[in-house]
Amino acid sequence: MALDETSRQRVWQIVAAIPAGKVASYGQVAELAELPRQARAVGRMMSQLPKGTKLPWHRVINAQGRISFPIDSDGYNRQRERLEAEGVEFTGERINLKIYRWDGCIS
DNA sequence: AATTTGACCAGTA
DNA sequence: CTACTGGCCAAAT
C-alpha cells in the first residue's frame, strides 16, 4: 500500500507546522505523519511539490543534518539560502541538529 | 517486464 | 570518517 490522500495531507500538515529557523528530517516528518520508515515517500513528495508552493519544504533536510541535493546544485543553493535567511547556521555543509532540530510539538 | 534510481534512514563493522 | 545491509516503494530506464 502506498500513500493515500489522507496520509499525504498529514505530511503536508506536518511540514507546514515546522517553525521558521528550525528543521526536520524526512524520517522525522514521516514518523510524525504516522508513516514510520517512509522517509523516502516524504522525499518523493517534496520532489513533486508545485513550483510556487507555500509549504516550507526547505525546512526538511536529511537525518545527517545535510541538504539532500548535490553541493552547489541549483536546489542546494536555493534551499541553503532560504534556511540561512531564517537564521539557520551551517558548519561547513552541516546544520547542527542539536540546535536547529524541530522538537515536533504541535501547538 | 526487469532493473535501477532516488530531495531517505538506522544499524553494524 | 567510510562501507555495506536491509528496510522502503513509486518512478524512471
PDB file of C-alpha atoms (C1' of nucleotides) in Angstrom:
ATOM      1  CA  MET A   1       0.000   0.000   0.000  1.00  0.00           C
ATOM      2  CA  ALA A   2       1.292   3.375  -0.901  1.00  0.00           C
ATOM      3  CA  LEU A   3       0.374   6.827   0.196  1.00  0.00           C
ATOM      4  CA  ASP A   4      -3.310   7.590   0.176  1.00  0.00           C
ATOM      5  CA  GLU A   5      -4.717  11.079   0.118  1.00  0.00           C
ATOM      6  CA  THR A   6      -5.106  11.434   3.876  1.00  0.00           C
ATOM      7  CA  SER A   7      -1.533  10.326   4.501  1.00  0.00           C
ATOM      8  CA  ARG A   8      -0.279  12.984   2.151  1.00  0.00           C
ATOM      9  CA  GLN A   9      -2.401  15.603   3.805  1.00  0.00           C
ATOM     10  CA  ARG A  10      -0.867  14.669   7.150  1.00  0.00           C
ATOM     11  CA  VAL A  11       2.605  15.065   5.684  1.00  0.00           C
ATOM     12  CA  TRP A  12       1.769  18.486   4.315  1.00  0.00           C
ATOM     13  CA  GLN A  13       0.305  19.486   7.647  1.00  0.00           C
ATOM     14  CA  ILE A  14       3.439  18.424   9.491  1.00  0.00           C
ATOM     15  CA  VAL A  15       5.756  20.267   7.117  1.00  0.00           C
ATOM     16  CA  ALA A  16       3.611  23.370   7.349  1.00  0.00           C
ATOM     17  CA  ALA A  17       3.966  23.231  11.147  1.00  0.00           C
ATOM     18  CA  ILE A  18       7.767  23.418  11.172  1.00  0.00           C
ATOM     19  CA  PRO A  19       8.587  26.882  12.514  1.00  0.00           C
ATOM     20  CA  ALA A  20      10.972  29.233  10.738  1.00  0.00           C
ATOM     21  CA  GLY A  21      14.512  28.798  11.952  1.00  0.00           C
ATOM     22  CA  LYS A  22      14.013  25.105  12.667  1.00  0.00           C
ATOM     23  CA  VAL A  23      14.437  21.981  10.556  1.00  0.00           C
ATOM     24  CA  ALA A  24      13.069  18.437  10.493  1.00  0.00           C
ATOM     25  CA  SER A  25      14.344  15.310   8.775  1.00  0.00           C
ATOM     26  CA  TYR A  26      12.405  13.334   6.181  1.00  0.00           C
ATOM     27  CA  GLY A  27      12.203  10.429   8.600  1.00  0.00           C
ATOM     28  CA  GLN A  28      11.009  12.671  11.396  1.00  0.00           C
ATOM     29  CA  VAL A  29       8.242  14.064   9.228  1.00  0.00           C
ATOM     30  CA  ALA A  30       7.267  10.546   8.181  1.00  0.00           C
ATOM     31  CA  GLU A  31       7.101   9.410  11.776  1.00  0.00           C
ATOM     32  CA  LEU A  32       5.060  12.402  12.903  1.00  0.00           C
ATOM     33  CA  ALA A  33       2.708  11.743   9.993  1.00  0.00           C
ATOM     34  CA  GLU A  34       2.248   8.213  11.310  1.00  0.00           C
ATOM     35  CA  LEU A  35       4.136   6.714   8.399  1.00  0.00           C
ATOM     36  CA  PRO A  36       7.144   5.050  10.028  1.00  0.00           C
ATOM     37  CA  ARG A  37      10.003   4.074   7.720  1.00  0.00           C
ATOM     38  CA  GLN A  38       8.502   6.063   4.885  1.00  0.00           C
ATOM     39  CA  ALA A  39      11.202   8.704   4.721  1.00  0.00           C
ATOM     40  CA  ARG A  40      11.635   8.108   1.001  1.00  0.00           C
ATOM     41  CA  ALA A  41       7.964   8.711   0.377  1.00  0.00           C
ATOM     42  CA  VAL A  42       8.316  12.106   2.068  1.00  0.00           C
ATOM     43  CA  GLY A  43      11.329  12.931  -0.099  1.00  0.00           C
ATOM     44  CA  ARG A  44       9.362  11.884  -3.144  1.00  0.00           C
ATOM     45  CA  MET A  45       6.530  14.178  -2.181  1.00  0.00           C
ATOM     46  CA  MET A  46       8.897  17.078  -1.711  1.00  0.00           C
ATOM     47  CA  SER A  47      10.267  16.471  -5.193  1.00  0.00           C
ATOM     48  CA  GLN A  48       6.760  16.629  -6.587  1.00  0.00           C
ATOM     49  CA  LEU A  49       5.655  19.846  -4.913  1.00  0.00           C
ATOM     50  CA  PRO A  50       4.309  22.500  -7.258  1.00  0.00           C
ATOM     51  CA  LYS A  51       6.682  25.295  -8.130  1.00  0.00           C
ATOM     52  CA  GLY A  52       5.093  28.105  -6.170  1.00  0.00           C
ATOM     53  CA  THR A  53       4.044  26.066  -3.132  1.00  0.00           C
ATOM     54  CA  LYS A  54       3.686  27.838   0.176  1.00  0.00           C
ATOM     55  CA  LEU A  55       4.930  24.796   2.034  1.00  0.00           C
ATOM     56  CA  PRO A  56       8.259  25.393   3.804  1.00  0.00           C
ATOM     57  CA  TRP A  57       9.905  22.439   2.042  1.00  0.00           C
ATOM     58  CA  HIS A  58      13.327  23.940   2.669  1.00  0.00           C
ATOM     59  CA  ARG A  59      12.989  23.133   6.379  1.00  0.00           C
ATOM     60  CA  VAL A  60      13.107  19.424   5.590  1.00  0.00           C
ATOM     61  CA  ILE A  61      16.623  18.024   5.401  1.00  0.00           C
ATOM     62  CA  ASN A  62      18.184  14.597   5.805  1.00  0.00           C
ATOM     63  CA  ALA A  63      18.963  12.851   9.069  1.00  0.00           C
ATOM     64  CA  GLN A  64      22.646  13.782   8.812  1.00  0.00           C
ATOM     65  CA  GLY A  65      21.822  17.467   9.019  1.00  0.00           C
ATOM     66  CA  ARG A  66      22.695  17.958   5.373  1.00  0.00           C
ATOM     67  CA  ILE A  67      20.746  19.227   2.404  1.00  0.00           C
ATOM     68  CA  SER A  68      19.758  16.318   0.185  1.00  0.00           C
ATOM     69  CA  PHE A  69      20.884  17.890  -3.046  1.00  0.00           C
ATOM     70  CA  PRO A  70      24.313  17.732  -4.632  1.00  0.00           C
ATOM     71  CA  ILE A  71      26.507  20.525  -3.307  1.00  0.00           C
ATOM     72  CA  ASP A  72      26.354  23.658  -5.468  1.00  0.00           C
ATOM     73  CA  SER A  73      23.429  22.318  -7.419  1.00  0.00           C
ATOM     74  CA  ASP A  74      20.566  24.635  -8.098  1.00  0.00           C
ATOM     75  CA  GLY A  75      18.346  23.066  -5.467  1.00  0.00           C
ATOM     76  CA  TYR A  76      21.117  23.045  -2.885  1.00  0.00           C
ATOM     77  CA  ASN A  77      21.768  26.744  -3.221  1.00  0.00           C
ATOM     78  CA  ARG A  78      18.080  27.614  -3.163  1.00  0.00           C
ATOM     79  CA  GLN A  79      17.437  25.601  -0.021  1.00  0.00           C
ATOM     80  CA  ARG A  80      20.531  26.804   1.811  1.00  0.00           C
ATOM     81  CA  GLU A  81      19.810  30.420   1.053  1.00  0.00           C
ATOM     82  CA  ARG A  82      16.285  30.166   2.403  1.00  0.00           C
ATOM     83  CA  LEU A  83      17.480  28.472   5.574  1.00  0.00           C
ATOM     84  CA  GLU A  84      20.235  30.962   6.256  1.00  0.00           C
ATOM     85  CA  ALA A  85      17.768  33.771   5.668  1.00  0.00           C
ATOM     86  CA  GLU A  86      15.756  32.310   8.546  1.00  0.00           C
ATOM     87  CA  GLY A  87      18.777  32.209  10.801  1.00  0.00           C
ATOM     88  CA  VAL A  88      19.774  28.567  10.409  1.00  0.00           C
ATOM     89  CA  GLU A  89      23.548  28.378  10.572  1.00  0.00           C
ATOM     90  CA  PHE A  90      25.731  25.893   8.738  1.00  0.00           C
ATOM     91  CA  THR A  91      29.017  24.482   9.912  1.00  0.00           C
ATOM     92  CA  GLY A  92      30.564  23.573   6.598  1.00  0.00           C
ATOM     93  CA  GLU A  93      27.846  21.595   4.843  1.00  0.00           C
ATOM     94  CA  ARG A  94      26.042  20.652   8.002  1.00  0.00           C
ATOM     95  CA  ILE A  95      23.371  22.017  10.260  1.00  0.00           C
ATOM     96  CA  ASN A  96      23.773  21.376  13.970  1.00  0.00           C
ATOM     97  CA  LEU A  97      20.655  19.370  14.756  1.00  0.00           C
ATOM     98  CA  LYS A  98      21.220  19.776  18.479  1.00  0.00           C
ATOM     99  CA  ILE A  99      20.356  23.409  17.981  1.00  0.00           C
ATOM    100  CA  TYR A 100      18.050  23.608  14.985  1.00  0.00           C
ATOM    101  CA  ARG A 101      16.100  20.366  15.022  1.00  0.00           C
ATOM    102  CA  TRP A 102      12.376  20.974  15.499  1.00  0.00           C
ATOM    103  CA  ASP A 103      11.058  19.288  18.619  1.00  0.00           C
ATOM    104  CA  GLY A 104       7.931  18.160  16.765  1.00  0.00           C
ATOM    105  CA  CYS A 105       5.403  19.627  19.177  1.00  0.00           C
ATOM    106  CA  ILE A 106       2.269  20.904  17.519  1.00  0.00           C
ATOM    107  CA  SER A 107       0.819  23.931  19.250  1.00  0.00           C
TER     108      SER A 107
ATOM    109  C1'  DA B   1       8.974  -6.971 -17.718  1.00  0.00           C
ATOM    110  C1'  DA B   2      13.172  -6.425 -15.093  1.00  0.00           C
ATOM    111  C1'  DT B   3      16.323  -3.376 -13.029  1.00  0.00           C
ATOM    112  C1'  DT B   4      17.943   0.794 -11.289  1.00  0.00           C
ATOM    113  C1'  DT B   5      17.301   5.186  -9.097  1.00  0.00           C
ATOM    114  C1'  DG B   6      16.074   8.396  -5.729  1.00  0.00           C
ATOM    115  C1'  DA B   7      15.147  15.590  -2.012  1.00  0.00           C
ATOM    116  C1'  DC B   8      15.868   8.570   2.945  1.00  0.00           C
ATOM    117  C1'  DC B   9      17.376   6.044   7.391  1.00  0.00           C
ATOM    118  C1'  DA B  10      19.376   3.276  11.144  1.00  0.00           C
ATOM    119  C1'  DG B  11      22.380  -0.308  12.394  1.00  0.00           C
ATOM    120  C1'  DT B  12      26.734  -2.533  12.195  1.00  0.00           C
ATOM    121  C1'  DA B  13      31.758  -3.098  11.179  1.00  0.00           C
TER     122       DA B  13
ATOM    123  C1'  DC C   1      35.315   9.250   8.954  1.00  0.00           C
ATOM    124  C1'  DT C   2      33.877   5.308   5.011  1.00  0.00           C
ATOM    125  C1'  DA C   3      31.398   0.831   3.537  1.00  0.00           C
ATOM    126  C1'  DC C   4      27.983  -2.252   3.396  1.00  0.00           C
ATOM    127  C1'  DT C   5      22.995  -4.144   4.773  1.00  0.00           C
ATOM    128  C1'  DG C   6      18.295  -4.193   4.867  1.00  0.00           C
ATOM    129  C1'  DG C   7      14.184  -1.615   5.044  1.00  0.00           C
ATOM    130  C1'  DC C   8      11.043   1.195   1.813  1.00  0.00           C
ATOM    131  C1'  DC C   9       8.433   1.829  -2.728  1.00  0.00           C
ATOM    132  C1'  DA C  10       6.964   4.802  -6.838  1.00  0.00           C
ATOM    133  C1'  DA C  11       9.008   6.348 -10.958  1.00  0.00           C
ATOM    134  C1'  DA C  12      12.227   6.278 -14.384  1.00  0.00           C
ATOM    135  C1'  DT C  13      15.141   3.404 -17.519  1.00  0.00           C
TER     136       DT C  13
END
